[in-house]
Tab-separated table of C-alpha atoms in Angstrom:
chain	number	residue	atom	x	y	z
A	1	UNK	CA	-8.582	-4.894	-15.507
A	2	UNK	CA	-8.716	-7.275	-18.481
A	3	UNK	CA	-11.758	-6.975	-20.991
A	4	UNK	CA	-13.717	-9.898	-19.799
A	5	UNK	CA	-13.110	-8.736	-15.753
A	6	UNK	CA	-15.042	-5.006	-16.966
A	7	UNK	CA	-17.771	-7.014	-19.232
A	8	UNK	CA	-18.597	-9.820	-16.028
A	9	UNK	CA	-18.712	-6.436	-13.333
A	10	UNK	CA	-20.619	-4.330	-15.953
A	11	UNK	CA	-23.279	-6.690	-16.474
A	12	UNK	CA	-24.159	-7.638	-12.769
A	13	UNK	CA	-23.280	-4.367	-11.263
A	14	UNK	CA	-27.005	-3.549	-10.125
A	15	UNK	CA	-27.125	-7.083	-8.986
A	16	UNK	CA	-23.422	-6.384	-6.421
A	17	UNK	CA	-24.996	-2.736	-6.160
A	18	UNK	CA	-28.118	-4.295	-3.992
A	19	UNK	CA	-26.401	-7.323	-2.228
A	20	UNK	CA	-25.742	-7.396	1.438
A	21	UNK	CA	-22.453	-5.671	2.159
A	22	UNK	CA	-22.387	-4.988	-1.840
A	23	UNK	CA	-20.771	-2.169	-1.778
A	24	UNK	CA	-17.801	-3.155	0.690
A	25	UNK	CA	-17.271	-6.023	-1.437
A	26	UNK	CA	-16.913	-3.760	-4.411
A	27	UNK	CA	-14.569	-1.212	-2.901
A	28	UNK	CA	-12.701	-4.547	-1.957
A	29	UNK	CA	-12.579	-5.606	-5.470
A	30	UNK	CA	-11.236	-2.363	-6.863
A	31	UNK	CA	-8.895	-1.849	-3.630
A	32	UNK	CA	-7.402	-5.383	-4.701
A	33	UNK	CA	-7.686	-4.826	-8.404
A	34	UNK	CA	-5.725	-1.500	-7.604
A	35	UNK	CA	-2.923	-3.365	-5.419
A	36	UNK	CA	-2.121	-5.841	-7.968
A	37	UNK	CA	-2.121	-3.332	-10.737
A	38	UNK	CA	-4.867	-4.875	-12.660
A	39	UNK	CA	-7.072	-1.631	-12.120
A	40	UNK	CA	-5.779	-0.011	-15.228
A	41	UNK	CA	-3.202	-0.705	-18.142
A	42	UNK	CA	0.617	-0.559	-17.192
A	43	UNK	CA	2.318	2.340	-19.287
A	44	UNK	CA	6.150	0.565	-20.459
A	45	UNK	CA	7.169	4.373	-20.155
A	46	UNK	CA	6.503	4.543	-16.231
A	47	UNK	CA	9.708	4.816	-14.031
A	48	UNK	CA	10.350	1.436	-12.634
A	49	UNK	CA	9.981	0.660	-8.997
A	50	UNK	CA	13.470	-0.652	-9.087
A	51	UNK	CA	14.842	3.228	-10.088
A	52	UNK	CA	11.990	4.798	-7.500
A	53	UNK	CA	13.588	3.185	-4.887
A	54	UNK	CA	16.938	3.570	-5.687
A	55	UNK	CA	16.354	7.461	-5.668
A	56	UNK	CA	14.632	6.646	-2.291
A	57	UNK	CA	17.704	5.283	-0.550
A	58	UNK	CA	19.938	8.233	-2.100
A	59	UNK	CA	17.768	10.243	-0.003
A	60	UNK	CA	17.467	8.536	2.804
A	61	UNK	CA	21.288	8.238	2.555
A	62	UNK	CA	21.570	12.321	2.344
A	63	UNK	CA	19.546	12.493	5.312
A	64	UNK	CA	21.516	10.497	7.342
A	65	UNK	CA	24.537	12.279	6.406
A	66	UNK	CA	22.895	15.628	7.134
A	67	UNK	CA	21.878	14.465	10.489
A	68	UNK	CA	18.648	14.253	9.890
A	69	UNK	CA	17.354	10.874	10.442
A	70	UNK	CA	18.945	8.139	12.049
A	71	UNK	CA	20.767	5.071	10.015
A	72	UNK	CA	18.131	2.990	9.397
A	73	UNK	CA	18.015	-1.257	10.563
A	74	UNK	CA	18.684	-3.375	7.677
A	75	UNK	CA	15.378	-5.411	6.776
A	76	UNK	CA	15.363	-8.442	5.143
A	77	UNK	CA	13.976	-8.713	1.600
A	78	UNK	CA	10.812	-10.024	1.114
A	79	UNK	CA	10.251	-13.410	0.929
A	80	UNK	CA	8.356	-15.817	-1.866
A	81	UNK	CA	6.288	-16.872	1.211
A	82	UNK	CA	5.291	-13.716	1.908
A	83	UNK	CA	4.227	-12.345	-1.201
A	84	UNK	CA	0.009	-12.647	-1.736
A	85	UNK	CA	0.216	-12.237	-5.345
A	86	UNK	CA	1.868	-11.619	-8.262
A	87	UNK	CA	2.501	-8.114	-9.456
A	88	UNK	CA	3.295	-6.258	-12.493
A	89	UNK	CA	6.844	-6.494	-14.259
A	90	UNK	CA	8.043	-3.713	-13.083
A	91	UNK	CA	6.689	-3.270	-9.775
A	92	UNK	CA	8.679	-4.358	-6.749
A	93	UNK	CA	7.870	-6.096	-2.930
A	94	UNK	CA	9.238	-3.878	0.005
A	95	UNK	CA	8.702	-3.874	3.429
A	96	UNK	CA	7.120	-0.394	4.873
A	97	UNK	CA	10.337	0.632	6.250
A	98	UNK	CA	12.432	0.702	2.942
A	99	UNK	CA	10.532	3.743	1.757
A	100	UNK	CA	9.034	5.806	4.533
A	101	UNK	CA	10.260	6.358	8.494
A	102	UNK	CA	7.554	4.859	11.026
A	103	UNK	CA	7.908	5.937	14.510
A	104	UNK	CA	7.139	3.455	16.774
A	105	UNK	CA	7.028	3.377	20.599
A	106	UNK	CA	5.208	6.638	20.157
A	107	UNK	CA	1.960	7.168	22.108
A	108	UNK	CA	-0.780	9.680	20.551
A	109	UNK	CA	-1.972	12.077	22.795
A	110	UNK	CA	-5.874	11.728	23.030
A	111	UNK	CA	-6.276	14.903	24.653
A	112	UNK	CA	-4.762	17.066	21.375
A	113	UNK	CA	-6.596	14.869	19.004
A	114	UNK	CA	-10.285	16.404	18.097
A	115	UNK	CA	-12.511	15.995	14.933
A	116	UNK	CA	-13.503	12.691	13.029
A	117	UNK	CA	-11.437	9.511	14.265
A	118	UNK	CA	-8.632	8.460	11.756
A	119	UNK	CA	-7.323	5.465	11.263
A	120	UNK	CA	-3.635	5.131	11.573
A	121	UNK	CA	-0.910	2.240	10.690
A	122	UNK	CA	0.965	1.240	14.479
A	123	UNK	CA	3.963	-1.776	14.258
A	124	UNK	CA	2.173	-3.370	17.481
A	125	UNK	CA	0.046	-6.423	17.321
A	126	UNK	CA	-2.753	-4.265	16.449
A	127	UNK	CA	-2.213	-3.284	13.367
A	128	UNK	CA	-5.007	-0.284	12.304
A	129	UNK	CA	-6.231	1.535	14.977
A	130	UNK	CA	-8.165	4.880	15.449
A	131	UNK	CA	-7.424	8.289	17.120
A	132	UNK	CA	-9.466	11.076	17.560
């Protein structure tokens, strides 16, 4: 977050603070802030996503080998289009399934779900939904 983004939210926090839906908006702003790596400085000494995910396909690679999981589909790379903002030099847009496994087709089982609802990621047409 640069200097001038802290000074502006500093001085009309109390005014956000009491707004309608103030405080969604806020968590919004720092959720965003966050995502685009404006939140905090960028350290030149952190591991670049380029090497992170290059020591993610090793392993994914190993796994397959071992039996483990499944090849994986090819995805295509993401495209200009699709790409809501800019992000920090050394960060890098992938699609979900590049670095994690997502098993779709699966149906939760409502009855062996108990406690406070969670929301979960599905690849349907609804994207969030919650299980108890």
């Amino acid at each position: 977050m640069n200097k001038h983004t802290a000074e502006l939210l500093e001085k009309h926090f109390d005014t956000a603070f009491a707004a309608p839906n103030g405080i969604k908006k806020l968590r919004e702003l720092i959720l965003t802030l966050a995502m685009q790596g404006k939140l905090v400085p960028q350290d030149p000494n952190d591991q670049p996503a380029s090497e992170l995910l290059q020591e993610i396909e090793a392993e994914k690679q190993r796994l397959v080998k071992a039996g483990t999981i499944k090849k994986p589909k090819p995805l295509p790379p993401v495209t200009e289009q699709e790409k809501p903002y800019a992000l920090p030099k050394e960060w890098k847009w992938v699609r979900f399934g590049e670095i994690a496994q997502h098993n779709s087709g699966k149906t939760l089982d409502g009855g062996r779900n108990t406690g406070l609802p969670r929301k979960y990621i599905t690849t349907s047409k609804d994207s969030l939904k919650k299980t108890f």
